[in-house]
Tab-separated table of C-alpha atoms in Angstrom:
chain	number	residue	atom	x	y	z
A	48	UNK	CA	-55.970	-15.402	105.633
A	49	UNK	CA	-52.650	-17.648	104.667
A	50	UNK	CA	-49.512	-15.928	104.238
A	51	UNK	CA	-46.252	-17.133	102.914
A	52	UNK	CA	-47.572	-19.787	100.008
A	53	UNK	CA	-45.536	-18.083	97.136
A	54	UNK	CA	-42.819	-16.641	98.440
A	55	UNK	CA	-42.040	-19.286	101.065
A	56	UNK	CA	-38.042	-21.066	101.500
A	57	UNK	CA	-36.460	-23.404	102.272
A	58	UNK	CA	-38.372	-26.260	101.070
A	59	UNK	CA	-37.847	-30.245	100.321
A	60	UNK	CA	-37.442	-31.002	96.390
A	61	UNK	CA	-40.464	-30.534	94.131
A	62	UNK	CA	-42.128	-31.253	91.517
A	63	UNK	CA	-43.641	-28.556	89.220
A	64	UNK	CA	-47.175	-29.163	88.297
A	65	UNK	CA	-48.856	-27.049	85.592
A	66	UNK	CA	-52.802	-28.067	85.456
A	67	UNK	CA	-54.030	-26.162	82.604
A	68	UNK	CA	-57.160	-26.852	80.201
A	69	UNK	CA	-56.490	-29.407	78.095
A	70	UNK	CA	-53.405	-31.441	79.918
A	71	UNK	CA	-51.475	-32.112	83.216
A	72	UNK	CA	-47.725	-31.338	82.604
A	73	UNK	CA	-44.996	-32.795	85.724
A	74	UNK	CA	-41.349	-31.603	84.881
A	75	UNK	CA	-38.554	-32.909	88.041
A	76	UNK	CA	-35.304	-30.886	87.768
A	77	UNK	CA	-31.977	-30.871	89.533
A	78	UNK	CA	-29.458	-28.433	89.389
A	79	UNK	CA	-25.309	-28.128	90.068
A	80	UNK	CA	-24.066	-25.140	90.348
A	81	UNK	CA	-25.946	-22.632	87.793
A	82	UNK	CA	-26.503	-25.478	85.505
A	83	UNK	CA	-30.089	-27.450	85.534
A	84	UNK	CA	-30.555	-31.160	84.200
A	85	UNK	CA	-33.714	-32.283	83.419
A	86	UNK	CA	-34.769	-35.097	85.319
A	87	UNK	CA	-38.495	-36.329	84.663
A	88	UNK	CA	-41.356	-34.969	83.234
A	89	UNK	CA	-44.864	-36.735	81.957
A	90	UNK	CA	-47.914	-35.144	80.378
A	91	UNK	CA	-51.462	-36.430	80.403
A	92	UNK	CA	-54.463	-35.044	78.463
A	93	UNK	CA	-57.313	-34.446	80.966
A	94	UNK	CA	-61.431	-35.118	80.128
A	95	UNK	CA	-63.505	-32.291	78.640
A	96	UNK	CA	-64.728	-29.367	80.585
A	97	UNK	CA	-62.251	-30.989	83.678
A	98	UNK	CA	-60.931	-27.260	83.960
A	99	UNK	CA	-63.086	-24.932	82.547
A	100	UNK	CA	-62.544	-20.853	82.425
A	101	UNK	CA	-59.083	-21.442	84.374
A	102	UNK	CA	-60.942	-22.952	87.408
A	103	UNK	CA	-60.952	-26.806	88.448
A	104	UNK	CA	-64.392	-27.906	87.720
A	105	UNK	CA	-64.366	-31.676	88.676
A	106	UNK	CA	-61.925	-32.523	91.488
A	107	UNK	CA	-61.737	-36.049	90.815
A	108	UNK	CA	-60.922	-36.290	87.969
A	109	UNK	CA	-58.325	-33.872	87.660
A	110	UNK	CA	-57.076	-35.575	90.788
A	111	UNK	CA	-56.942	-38.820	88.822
A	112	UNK	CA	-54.668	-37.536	86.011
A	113	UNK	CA	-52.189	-35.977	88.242
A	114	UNK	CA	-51.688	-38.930	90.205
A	115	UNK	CA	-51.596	-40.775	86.947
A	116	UNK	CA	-49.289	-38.210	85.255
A	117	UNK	CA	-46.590	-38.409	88.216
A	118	UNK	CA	-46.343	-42.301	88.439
A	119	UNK	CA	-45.947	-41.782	84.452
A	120	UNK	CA	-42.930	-39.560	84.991
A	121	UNK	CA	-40.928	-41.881	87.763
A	122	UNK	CA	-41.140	-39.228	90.355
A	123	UNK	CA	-40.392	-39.898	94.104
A	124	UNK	CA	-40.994	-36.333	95.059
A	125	UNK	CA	-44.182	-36.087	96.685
A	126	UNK	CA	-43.929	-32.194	96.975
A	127	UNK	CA	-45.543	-29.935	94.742
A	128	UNK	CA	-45.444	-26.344	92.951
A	129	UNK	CA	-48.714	-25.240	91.071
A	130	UNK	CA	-49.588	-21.822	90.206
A	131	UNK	CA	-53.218	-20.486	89.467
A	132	UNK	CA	-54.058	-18.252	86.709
A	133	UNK	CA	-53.167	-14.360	86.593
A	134	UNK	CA	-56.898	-14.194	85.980
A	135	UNK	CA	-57.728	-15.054	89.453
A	136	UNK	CA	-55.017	-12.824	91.184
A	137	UNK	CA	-55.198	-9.453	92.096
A	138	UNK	CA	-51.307	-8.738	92.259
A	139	UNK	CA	-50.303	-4.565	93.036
A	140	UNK	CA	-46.810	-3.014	94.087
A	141	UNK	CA	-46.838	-1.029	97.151
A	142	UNK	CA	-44.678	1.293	99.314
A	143	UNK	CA	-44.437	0.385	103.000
A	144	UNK	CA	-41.718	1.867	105.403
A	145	UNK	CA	-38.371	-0.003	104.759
A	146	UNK	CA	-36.766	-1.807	108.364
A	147	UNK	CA	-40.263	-3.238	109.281
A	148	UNK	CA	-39.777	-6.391	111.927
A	149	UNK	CA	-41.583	-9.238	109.962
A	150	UNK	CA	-44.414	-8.297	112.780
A	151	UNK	CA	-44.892	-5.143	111.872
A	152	UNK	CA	-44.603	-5.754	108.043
A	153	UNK	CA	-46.815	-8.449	108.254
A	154	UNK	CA	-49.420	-5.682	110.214
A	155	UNK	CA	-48.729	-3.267	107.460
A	156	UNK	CA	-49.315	-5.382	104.412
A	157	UNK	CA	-52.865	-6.438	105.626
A	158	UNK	CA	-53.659	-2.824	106.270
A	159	UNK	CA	-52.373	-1.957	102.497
A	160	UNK	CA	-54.236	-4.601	101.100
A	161	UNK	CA	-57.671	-4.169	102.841
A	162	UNK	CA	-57.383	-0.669	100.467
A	163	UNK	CA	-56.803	-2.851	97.082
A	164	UNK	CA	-58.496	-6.278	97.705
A	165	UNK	CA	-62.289	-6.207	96.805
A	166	UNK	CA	-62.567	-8.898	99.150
A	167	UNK	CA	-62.572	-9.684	102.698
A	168	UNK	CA	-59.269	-10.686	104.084
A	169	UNK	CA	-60.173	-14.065	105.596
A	170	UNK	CA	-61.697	-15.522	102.190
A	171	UNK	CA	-58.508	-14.338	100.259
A	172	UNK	CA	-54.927	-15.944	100.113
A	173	UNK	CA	-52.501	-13.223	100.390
A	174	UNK	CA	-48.896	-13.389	99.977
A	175	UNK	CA	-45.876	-10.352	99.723
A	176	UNK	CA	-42.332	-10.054	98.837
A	177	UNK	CA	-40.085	-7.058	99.411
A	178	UNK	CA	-38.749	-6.960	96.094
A	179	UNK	CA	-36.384	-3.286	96.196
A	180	UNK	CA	-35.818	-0.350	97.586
A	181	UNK	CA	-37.677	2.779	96.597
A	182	UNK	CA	-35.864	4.441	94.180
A	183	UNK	CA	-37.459	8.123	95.280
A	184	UNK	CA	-36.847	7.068	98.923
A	185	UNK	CA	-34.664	5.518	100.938
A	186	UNK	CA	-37.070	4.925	103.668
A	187	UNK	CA	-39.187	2.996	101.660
A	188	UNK	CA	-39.499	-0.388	100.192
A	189	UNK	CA	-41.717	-1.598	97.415
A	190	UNK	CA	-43.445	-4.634	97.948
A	191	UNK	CA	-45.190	-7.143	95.729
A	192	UNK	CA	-48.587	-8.236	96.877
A	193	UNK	CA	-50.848	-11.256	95.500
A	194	UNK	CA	-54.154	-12.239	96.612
A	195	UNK	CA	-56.148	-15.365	95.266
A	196	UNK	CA	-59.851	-16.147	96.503
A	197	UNK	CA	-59.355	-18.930	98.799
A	198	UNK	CA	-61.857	-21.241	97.041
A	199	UNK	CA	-59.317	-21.444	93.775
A	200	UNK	CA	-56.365	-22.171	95.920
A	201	UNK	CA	-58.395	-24.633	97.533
A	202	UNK	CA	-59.134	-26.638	94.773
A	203	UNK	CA	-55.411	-27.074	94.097
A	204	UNK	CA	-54.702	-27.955	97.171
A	205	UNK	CA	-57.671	-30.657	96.911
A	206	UNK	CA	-56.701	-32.260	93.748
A	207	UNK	CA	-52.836	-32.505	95.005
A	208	UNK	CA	-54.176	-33.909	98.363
A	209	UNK	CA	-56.299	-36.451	96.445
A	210	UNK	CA	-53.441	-37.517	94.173
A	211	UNK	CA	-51.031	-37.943	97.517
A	212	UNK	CA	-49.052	-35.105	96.908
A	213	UNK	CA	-47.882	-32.442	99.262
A	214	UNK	CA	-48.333	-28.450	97.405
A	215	UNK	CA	-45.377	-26.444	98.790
A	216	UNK	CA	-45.875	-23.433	96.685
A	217	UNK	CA	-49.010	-21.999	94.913
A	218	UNK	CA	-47.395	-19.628	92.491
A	219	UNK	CA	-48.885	-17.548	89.752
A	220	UNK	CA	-48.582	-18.660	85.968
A	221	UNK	CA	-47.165	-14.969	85.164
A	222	UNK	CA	-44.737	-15.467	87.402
A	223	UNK	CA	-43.793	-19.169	86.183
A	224	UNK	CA	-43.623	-18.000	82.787
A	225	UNK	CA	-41.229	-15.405	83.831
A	226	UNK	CA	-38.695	-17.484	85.627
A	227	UNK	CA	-38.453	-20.167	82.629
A	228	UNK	CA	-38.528	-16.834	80.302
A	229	UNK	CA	-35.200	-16.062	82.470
A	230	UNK	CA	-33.196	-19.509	81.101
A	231	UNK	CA	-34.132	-18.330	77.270
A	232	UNK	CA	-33.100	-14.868	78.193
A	233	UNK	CA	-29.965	-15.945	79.313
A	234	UNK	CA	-29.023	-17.496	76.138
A	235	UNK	CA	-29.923	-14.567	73.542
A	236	UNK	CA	-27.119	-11.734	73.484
A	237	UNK	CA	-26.878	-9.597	76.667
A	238	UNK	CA	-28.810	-11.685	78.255
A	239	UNK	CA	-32.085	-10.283	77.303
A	240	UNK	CA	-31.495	-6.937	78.724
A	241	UNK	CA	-32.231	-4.262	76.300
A	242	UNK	CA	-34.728	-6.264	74.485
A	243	UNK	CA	-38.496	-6.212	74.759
A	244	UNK	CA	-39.856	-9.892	73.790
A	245	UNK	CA	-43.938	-11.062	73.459
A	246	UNK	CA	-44.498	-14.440	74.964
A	247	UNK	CA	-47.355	-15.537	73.373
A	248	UNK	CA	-48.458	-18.728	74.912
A	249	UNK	CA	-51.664	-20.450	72.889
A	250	UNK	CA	-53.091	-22.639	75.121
A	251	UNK	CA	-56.019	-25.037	74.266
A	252	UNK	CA	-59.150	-22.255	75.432
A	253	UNK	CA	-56.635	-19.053	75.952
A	254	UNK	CA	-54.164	-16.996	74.617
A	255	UNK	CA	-51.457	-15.163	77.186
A	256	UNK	CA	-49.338	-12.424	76.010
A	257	UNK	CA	-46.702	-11.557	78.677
A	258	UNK	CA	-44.598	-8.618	77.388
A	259	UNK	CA	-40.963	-9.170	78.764
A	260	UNK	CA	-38.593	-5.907	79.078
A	261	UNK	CA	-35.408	-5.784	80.546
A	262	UNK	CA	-36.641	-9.946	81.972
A	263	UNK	CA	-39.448	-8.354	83.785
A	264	UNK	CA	-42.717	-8.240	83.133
A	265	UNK	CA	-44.297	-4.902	81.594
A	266	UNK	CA	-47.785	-6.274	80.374
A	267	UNK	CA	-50.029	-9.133	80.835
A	268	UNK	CA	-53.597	-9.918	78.832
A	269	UNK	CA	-55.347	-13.458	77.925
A	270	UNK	CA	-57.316	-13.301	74.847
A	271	UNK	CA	-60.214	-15.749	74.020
A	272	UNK	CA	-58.516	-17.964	71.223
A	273	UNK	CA	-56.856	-21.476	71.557
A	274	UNK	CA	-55.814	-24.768	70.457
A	275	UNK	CA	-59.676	-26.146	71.216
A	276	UNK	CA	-61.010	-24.331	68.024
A	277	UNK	CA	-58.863	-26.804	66.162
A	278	UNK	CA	-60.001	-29.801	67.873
A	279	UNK	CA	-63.750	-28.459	67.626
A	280	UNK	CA	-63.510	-28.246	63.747
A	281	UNK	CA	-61.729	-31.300	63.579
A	282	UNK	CA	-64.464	-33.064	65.428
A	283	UNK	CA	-67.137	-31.524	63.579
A	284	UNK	CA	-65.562	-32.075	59.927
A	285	UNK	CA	-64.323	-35.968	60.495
A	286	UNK	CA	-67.087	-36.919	62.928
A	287	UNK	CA	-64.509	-37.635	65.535
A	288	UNK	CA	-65.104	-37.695	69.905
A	289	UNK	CA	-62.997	-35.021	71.442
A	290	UNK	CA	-60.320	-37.607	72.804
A	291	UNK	CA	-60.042	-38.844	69.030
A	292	UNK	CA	-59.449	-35.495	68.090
A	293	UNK	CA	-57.093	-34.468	70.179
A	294	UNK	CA	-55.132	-37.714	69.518
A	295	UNK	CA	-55.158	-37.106	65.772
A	296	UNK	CA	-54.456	-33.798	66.554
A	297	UNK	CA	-50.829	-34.447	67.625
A	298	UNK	CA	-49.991	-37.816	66.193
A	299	UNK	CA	-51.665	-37.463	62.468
A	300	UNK	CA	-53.414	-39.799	60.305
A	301	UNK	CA	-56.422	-37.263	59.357
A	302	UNK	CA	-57.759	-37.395	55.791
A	303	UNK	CA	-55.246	-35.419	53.052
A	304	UNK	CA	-57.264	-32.647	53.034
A	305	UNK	CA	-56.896	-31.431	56.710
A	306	UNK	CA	-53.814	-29.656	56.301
A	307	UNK	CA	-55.300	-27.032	53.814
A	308	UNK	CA	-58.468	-26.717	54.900
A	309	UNK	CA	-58.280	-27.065	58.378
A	310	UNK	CA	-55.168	-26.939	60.069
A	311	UNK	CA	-54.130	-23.851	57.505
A	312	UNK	CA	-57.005	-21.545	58.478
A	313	UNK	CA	-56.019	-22.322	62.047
A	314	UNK	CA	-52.583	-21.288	61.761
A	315	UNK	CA	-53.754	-17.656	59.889
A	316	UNK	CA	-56.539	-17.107	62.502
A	317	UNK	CA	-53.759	-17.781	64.791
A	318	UNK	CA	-51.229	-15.102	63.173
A	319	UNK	CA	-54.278	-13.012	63.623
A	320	UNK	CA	-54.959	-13.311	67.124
A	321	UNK	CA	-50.773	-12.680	67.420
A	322	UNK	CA	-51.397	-9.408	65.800
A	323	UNK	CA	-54.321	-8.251	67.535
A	324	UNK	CA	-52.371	-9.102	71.045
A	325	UNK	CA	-49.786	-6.885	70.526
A	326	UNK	CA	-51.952	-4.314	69.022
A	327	UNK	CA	-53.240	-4.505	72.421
A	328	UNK	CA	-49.708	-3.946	74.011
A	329	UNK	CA	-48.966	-1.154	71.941
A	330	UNK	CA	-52.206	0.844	72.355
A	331	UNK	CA	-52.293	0.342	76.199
A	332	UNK	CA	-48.668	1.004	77.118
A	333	UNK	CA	-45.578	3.486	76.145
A	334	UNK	CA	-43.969	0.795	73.468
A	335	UNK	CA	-44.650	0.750	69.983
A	336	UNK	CA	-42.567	-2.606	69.113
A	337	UNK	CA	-41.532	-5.660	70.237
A	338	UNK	CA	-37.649	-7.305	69.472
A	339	UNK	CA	-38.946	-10.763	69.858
A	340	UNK	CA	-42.043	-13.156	69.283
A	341	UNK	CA	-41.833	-16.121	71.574
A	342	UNK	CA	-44.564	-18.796	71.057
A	343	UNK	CA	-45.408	-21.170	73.568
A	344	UNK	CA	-47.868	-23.491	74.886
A	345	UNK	CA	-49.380	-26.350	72.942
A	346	UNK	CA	-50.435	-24.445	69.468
A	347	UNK	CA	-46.530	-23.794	69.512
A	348	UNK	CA	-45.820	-26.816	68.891
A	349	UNK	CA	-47.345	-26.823	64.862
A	350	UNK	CA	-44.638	-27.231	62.700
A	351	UNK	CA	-43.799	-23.959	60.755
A	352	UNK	CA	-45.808	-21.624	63.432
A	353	UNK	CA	-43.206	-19.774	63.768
A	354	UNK	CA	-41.971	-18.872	60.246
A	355	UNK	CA	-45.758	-18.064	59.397
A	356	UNK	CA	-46.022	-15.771	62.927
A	357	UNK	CA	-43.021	-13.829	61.666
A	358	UNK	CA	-43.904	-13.637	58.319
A	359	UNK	CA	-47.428	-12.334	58.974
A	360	UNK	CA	-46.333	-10.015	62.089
A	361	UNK	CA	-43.207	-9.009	60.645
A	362	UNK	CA	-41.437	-9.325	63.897
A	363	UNK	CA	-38.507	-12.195	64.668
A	364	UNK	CA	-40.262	-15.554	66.019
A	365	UNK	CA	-39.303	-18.787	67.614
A	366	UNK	CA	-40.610	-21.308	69.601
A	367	UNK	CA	-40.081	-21.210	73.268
A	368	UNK	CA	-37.552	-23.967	74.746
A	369	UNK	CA	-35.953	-23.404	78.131
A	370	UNK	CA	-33.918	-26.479	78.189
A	371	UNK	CA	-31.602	-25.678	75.109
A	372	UNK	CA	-28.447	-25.389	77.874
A	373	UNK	CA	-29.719	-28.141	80.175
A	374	UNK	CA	-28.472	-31.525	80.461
A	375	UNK	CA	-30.944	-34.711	80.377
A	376	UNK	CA	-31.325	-38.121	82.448
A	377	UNK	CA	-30.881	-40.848	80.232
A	378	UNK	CA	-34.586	-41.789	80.403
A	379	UNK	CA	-35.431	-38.340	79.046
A	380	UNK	CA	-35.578	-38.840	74.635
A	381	UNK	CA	-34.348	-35.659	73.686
A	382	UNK	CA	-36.612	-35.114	70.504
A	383	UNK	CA	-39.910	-35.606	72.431
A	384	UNK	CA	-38.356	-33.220	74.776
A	385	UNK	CA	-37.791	-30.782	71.934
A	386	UNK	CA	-41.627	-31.120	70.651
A	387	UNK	CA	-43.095	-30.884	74.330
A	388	UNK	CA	-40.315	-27.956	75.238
A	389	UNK	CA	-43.414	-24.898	74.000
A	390	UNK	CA	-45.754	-26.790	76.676
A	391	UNK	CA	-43.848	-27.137	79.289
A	392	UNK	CA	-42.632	-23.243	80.492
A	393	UNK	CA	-45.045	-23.126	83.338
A	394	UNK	CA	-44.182	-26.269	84.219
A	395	UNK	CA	-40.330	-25.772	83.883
A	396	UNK	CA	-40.825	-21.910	85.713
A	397	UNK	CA	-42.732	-24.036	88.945
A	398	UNK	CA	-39.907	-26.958	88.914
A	399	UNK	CA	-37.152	-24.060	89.455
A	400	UNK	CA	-39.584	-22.939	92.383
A	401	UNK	CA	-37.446	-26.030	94.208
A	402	UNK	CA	-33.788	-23.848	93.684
A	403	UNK	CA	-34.872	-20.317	95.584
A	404	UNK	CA	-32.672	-19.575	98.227
């Protein structure tokens, strides 16, 4: 058992690494003060079935693409932050005596987490933070747990290792989603507080909702719909490889006829799948409504998405940037920025991984 992966400080500067299952996304920040600047960043797409159901399926050549990706951006930093999917992390909130030595604490959490990990200790990854105080008790302290099987973690650490990169942090996507989340927060009025926002994130095999309340998380589900039914029909209806599809996909030149009968029934089945995720939220939890659609991921980055989302759901929607307040280097073109920004919050939540104190 390995303790201390997520939550661990003090660390040299990183890069944030999102491996997901279409692409390989690298984002570099700095920061002064409160304000970030964008740095670097590169994406590359990676070969079909590389990452399949969340889980690293061919080392190599996933390995391949991330070194590739990082020489792209201009990156020195040979430190990394990845984070796994929430679907491979058993994640619970406990209550352990507060004033625990890191000893004893460290004792305690392992006996609390034998009771709620259906695995063996030694083939899990476990991490904890102390994240309050109990608010029934003073002599208690709620604690934030996560535990990954060691073979998924593993694979990370393989594929950086392979691509001569050092991981520093294995984080959870969740949780990367929620620190980006915190730099759009930030920006709408009261800083987010008060206000209950979906971040749908349509990636190319899955689609995240992460319900945001008060900038916490209240409610997390993936739902089997993605940006790879629109390469699959494009494929199938122009006779094109899946490379060739996902090129045309995102720079154009498909026949006239793809925008209404293709990439039109996409977007609709995609309002759809919108709809049906929230349904989800609201028949699961105590809210009936959200304040805020945010759409990110790859599918976000359709032109008009978001005016059809809002039409069809009848709730407010935009498209997820977290680098409206940042600076960028001069090497970084700020409209290519703008059209990647949907993509790139798990990679931008992992790159301010290098900024905890």
């Amino acid at each position: 058992m390995k303790l201390g992966t997520l939550f661990a400080k003090k660390r040299p500067p990183l890069i944030g690494v999102d491996i997901s299952a279409s692409s390989i996304k690298a984002l570099e920040l700095s920061r002064s003060g409160e304000h970030y600047r964008v740095e670097r960043y590169a994406a590359e797409p990676l070969p079909q079935n590389a990452v399949v159901e969340h889980t690293i399926a061919e080392v190599d050549q996933v390995a391949r693409v991330l070194e590739r990706v990082v020489k792209r951006s201009g990156s020195r930093c040979r430190h990394v932050s990845l984070a796994v999917a929430g679907a491979h992390v058993i994640s619970k909130i406990i209550n352990i005596p507060a004033g625990l030595k890191e000893h004893d604490l460290q004792m305690q959490i392992e006996m609390e987490a034998d009771r709620y990990i259906p695995y063996p200790l030694d083939e899990v990854n476990l991490d904890f933070e102390v994240i309050s105080a109990d608010e029934e008790s003073a002599d208690q302290s709620n604690v934030l747990i996560a535990a990954c099987r060691k073979e998924i973690v593993d694979d990370y650490m393989a594929v950086s290792h392979a691509a001569g990169l050092m991981p520093l942090v294995i984080d959870i996507e969740t949780y990367a989603m929620e620190n980006a989340y915190s730099l759009i927060a930030s920006q709408m009025p009261g800083g987010g507080m008060e206000k209950t926002v979906g971040i749908i994130d349509i990636g190319a095999t899955t689609t995240s909702i992460n319900v945001m309340h008060n900038k916490r998380s209240v409610y997390t589900r993936d739902h089997n719909f993605g940006g790879r039914q629109l390469t699959d029909e494009i494929m199938r209806r122009y006779g094109l490889s899946y490379e060739e599809a996902g090129l045309a996909k995102k720079q154009g030149g498909l026949p006239d006829n793809y925008q209404t009968d293709v990439l039109r029934p996409f977007m609709e089945a995609l309002c759809q799948e919108v709809m049906r995720a929230l349904q989800f939220f609201y028949s699961s939890t105590p809210y009936n409504s959200v304040d805020q659609v945010l759409l990110a991921g790859g599918c976000a980055q359709i032109t008009g998405i978001d005016e059809l989302v809002a039409a069809r759901v009848g709730v407010p929607s935009m498209i997820a940037n977290p680098f409206t307040s940042m600076s960028l280097a001069s090497r970084i073109k700020p409209q290519l920025l703008s059209n990647d920004a949907p993509a790139l919050m798990v990679a931008c939540g992992l790159a301010m991984r290098n900024f905890d104190s």
